[in-house]
Coordinates of C-alpha atoms in Angstrom, one line a residue:
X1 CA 20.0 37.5 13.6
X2 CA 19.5 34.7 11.2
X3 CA 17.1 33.2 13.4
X4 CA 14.7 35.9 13.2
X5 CA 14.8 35.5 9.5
X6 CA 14.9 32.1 9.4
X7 CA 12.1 31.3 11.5
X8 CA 9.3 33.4 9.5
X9 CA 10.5 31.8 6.3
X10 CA 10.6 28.0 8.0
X11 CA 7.0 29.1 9.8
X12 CA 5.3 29.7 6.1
X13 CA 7.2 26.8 4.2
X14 CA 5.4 24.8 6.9
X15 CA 2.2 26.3 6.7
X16 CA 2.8 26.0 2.7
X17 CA 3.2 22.0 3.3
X18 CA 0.1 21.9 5.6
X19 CA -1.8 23.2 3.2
X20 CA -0.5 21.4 0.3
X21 CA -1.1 18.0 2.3
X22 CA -4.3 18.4 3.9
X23 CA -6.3 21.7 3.9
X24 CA -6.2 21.5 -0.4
X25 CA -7.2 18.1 -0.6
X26 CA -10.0 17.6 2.3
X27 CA -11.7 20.9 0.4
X28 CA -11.7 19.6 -2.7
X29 CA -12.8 16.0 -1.3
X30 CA -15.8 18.0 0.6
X31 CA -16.6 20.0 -2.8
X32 CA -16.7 17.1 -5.1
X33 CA -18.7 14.8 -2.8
X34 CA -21.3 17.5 -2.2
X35 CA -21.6 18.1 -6.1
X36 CA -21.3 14.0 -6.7
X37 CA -23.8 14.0 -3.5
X38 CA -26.5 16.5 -5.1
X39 CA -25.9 14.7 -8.5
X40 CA -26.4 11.0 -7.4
X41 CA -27.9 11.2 -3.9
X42 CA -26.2 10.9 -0.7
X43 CA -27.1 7.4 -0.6
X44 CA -25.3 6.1 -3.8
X45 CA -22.4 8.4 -2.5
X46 CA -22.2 6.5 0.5
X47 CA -21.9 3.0 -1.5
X48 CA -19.3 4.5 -4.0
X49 CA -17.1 5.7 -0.8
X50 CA -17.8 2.8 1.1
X51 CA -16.5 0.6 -1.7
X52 CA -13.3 2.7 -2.1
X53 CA -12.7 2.3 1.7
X54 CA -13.5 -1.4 1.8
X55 CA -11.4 -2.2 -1.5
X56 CA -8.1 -0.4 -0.9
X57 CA -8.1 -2.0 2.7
X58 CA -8.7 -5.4 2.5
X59 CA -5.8 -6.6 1.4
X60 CA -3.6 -5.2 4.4
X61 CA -6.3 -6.4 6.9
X62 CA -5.9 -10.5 5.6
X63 CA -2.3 -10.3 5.0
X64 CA 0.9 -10.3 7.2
X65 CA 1.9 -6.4 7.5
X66 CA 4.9 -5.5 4.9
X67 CA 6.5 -4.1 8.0
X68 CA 6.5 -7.6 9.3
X69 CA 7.9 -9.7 6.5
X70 CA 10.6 -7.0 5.7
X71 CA 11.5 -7.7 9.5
X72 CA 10.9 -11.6 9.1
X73 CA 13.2 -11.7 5.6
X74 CA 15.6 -9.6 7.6
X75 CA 16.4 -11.9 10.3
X76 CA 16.4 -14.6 7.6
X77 CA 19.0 -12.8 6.1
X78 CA 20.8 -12.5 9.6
X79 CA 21.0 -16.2 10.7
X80 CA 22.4 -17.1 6.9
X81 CA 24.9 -14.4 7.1
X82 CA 25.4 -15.4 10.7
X83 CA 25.9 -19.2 9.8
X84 CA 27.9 -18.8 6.7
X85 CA 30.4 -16.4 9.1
X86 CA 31.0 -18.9 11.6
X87 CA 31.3 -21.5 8.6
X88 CA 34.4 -19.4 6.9
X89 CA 35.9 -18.4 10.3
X90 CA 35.8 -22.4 11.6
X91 CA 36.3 -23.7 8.6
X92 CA 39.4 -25.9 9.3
X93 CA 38.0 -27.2 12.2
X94 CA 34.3 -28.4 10.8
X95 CA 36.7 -30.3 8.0
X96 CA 39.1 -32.0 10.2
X97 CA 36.2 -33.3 12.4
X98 CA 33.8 -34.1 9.7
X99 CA 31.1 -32.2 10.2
X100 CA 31.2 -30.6 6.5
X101 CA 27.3 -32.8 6.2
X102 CA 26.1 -31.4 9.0
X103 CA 27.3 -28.1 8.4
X104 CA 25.8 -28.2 4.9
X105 CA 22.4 -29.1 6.3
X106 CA 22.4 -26.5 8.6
X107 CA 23.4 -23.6 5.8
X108 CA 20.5 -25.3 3.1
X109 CA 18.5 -24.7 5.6
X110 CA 19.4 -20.9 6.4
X111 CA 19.5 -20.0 2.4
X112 CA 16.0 -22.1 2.2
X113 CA 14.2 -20.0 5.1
X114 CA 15.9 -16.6 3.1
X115 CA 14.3 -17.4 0.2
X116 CA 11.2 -18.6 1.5
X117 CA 10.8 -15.6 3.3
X118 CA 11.8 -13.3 0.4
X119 CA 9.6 -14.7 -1.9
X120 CA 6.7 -14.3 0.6
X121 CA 7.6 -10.9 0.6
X122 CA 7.8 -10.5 -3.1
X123 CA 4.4 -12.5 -3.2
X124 CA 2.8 -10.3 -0.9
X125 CA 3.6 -7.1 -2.1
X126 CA 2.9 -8.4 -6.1
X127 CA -1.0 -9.8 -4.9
X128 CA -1.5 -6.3 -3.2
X129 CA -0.5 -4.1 -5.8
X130 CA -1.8 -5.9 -8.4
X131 CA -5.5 -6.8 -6.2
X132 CA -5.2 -3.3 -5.4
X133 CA -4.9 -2.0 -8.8
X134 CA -7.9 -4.2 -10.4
X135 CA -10.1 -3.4 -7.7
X136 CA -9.7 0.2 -7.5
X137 CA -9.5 1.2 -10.7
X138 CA -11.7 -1.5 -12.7
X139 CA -14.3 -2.5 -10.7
X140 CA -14.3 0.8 -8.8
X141 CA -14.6 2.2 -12.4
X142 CA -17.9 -0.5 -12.6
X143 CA -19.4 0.9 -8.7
X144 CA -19.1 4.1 -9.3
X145 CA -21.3 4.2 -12.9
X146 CA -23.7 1.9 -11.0
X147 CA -23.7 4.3 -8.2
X148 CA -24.3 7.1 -11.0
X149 CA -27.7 5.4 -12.3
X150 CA -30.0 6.4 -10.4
X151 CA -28.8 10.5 -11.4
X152 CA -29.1 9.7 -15.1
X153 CA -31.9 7.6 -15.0
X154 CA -33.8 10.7 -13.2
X155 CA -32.1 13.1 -15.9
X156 CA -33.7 10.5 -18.5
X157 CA -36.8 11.1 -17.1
X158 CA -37.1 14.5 -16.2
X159 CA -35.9 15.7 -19.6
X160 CA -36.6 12.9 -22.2
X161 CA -32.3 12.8 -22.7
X162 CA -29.4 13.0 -21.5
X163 CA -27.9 16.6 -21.7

């Protein structure tokens, strides 16, 4: 019984999300660019879009994946907590043999290869959003009013002003 009632309300919540995510947006996508595309001509529509596409991917086609340094700064993470483990539990041992210097060297390296990693990672992520945000919004801001000319310099001339 509760599945028949269930099911109708789960089938239109979905349909409800569907819609929401990519019905609603493509129209209004499709709507703008044909006004923008009547407006400017299809051709400075075409640059405007083109830069949009070019400038928010860039920066994830040069660089390293996030995916991947979150993995790399992971396994860092792993072999220092791996070395400082077998430190603590063989601790006795590395001091009555003497190998405290060689032990030392081989944990400076573990925490140097963390951090490195991490602060790729940080690095990374900081030059994307921050590329990614003066791209797209300033000099997007500057391609899409030079992509616009040619409409108000034919509204110039066909009416003597802008209206």
């Amino acid at each position: 019984d509760l599945c028949v009632t269930r099911m109708p309300l789960q089938v239109h919540m979905l349909g409800a999300r569907l819609f929401e995510a990519i019905f609603k947006p493509s129209v209004e996508v499709i709507l703008i660019s044909t006004k923008l595309g009547m407006m400017m001509g299809p051709r400075q529509l075409l640059y405007c879009a083109g830069f949009f596409g070019f400038a928010g991917s860039w920066t994830r086609m040069v660089g390293p994946t996030f995916a991947t340094l979150a993995a790399d700064v992971q396994a860092a993470n792993a072999t220092l907590l791996s070395q400082r483990t077998r430190l603590h539990t063989h601790a006795e041992e590395v001091a009555m043999l003497g190998g405290v210097g060689t032990e030392r060297q081989l944990m400076d390296g573990a925490a140097k290869d963390s951090l490195r990693k991490s602060s790729k990672l940080a690095l990374q992520r900081f030059g994307s959003d921050a590329l990614d945000t003066y791209v797209l919004r300033y000099v997007g801001i500057l391609a899409a009013f030079t992509a616009m000319l040619p409409a108000w310099d034919s509204t110039v001339r066909l009416y003597g002003s802008v209206r």
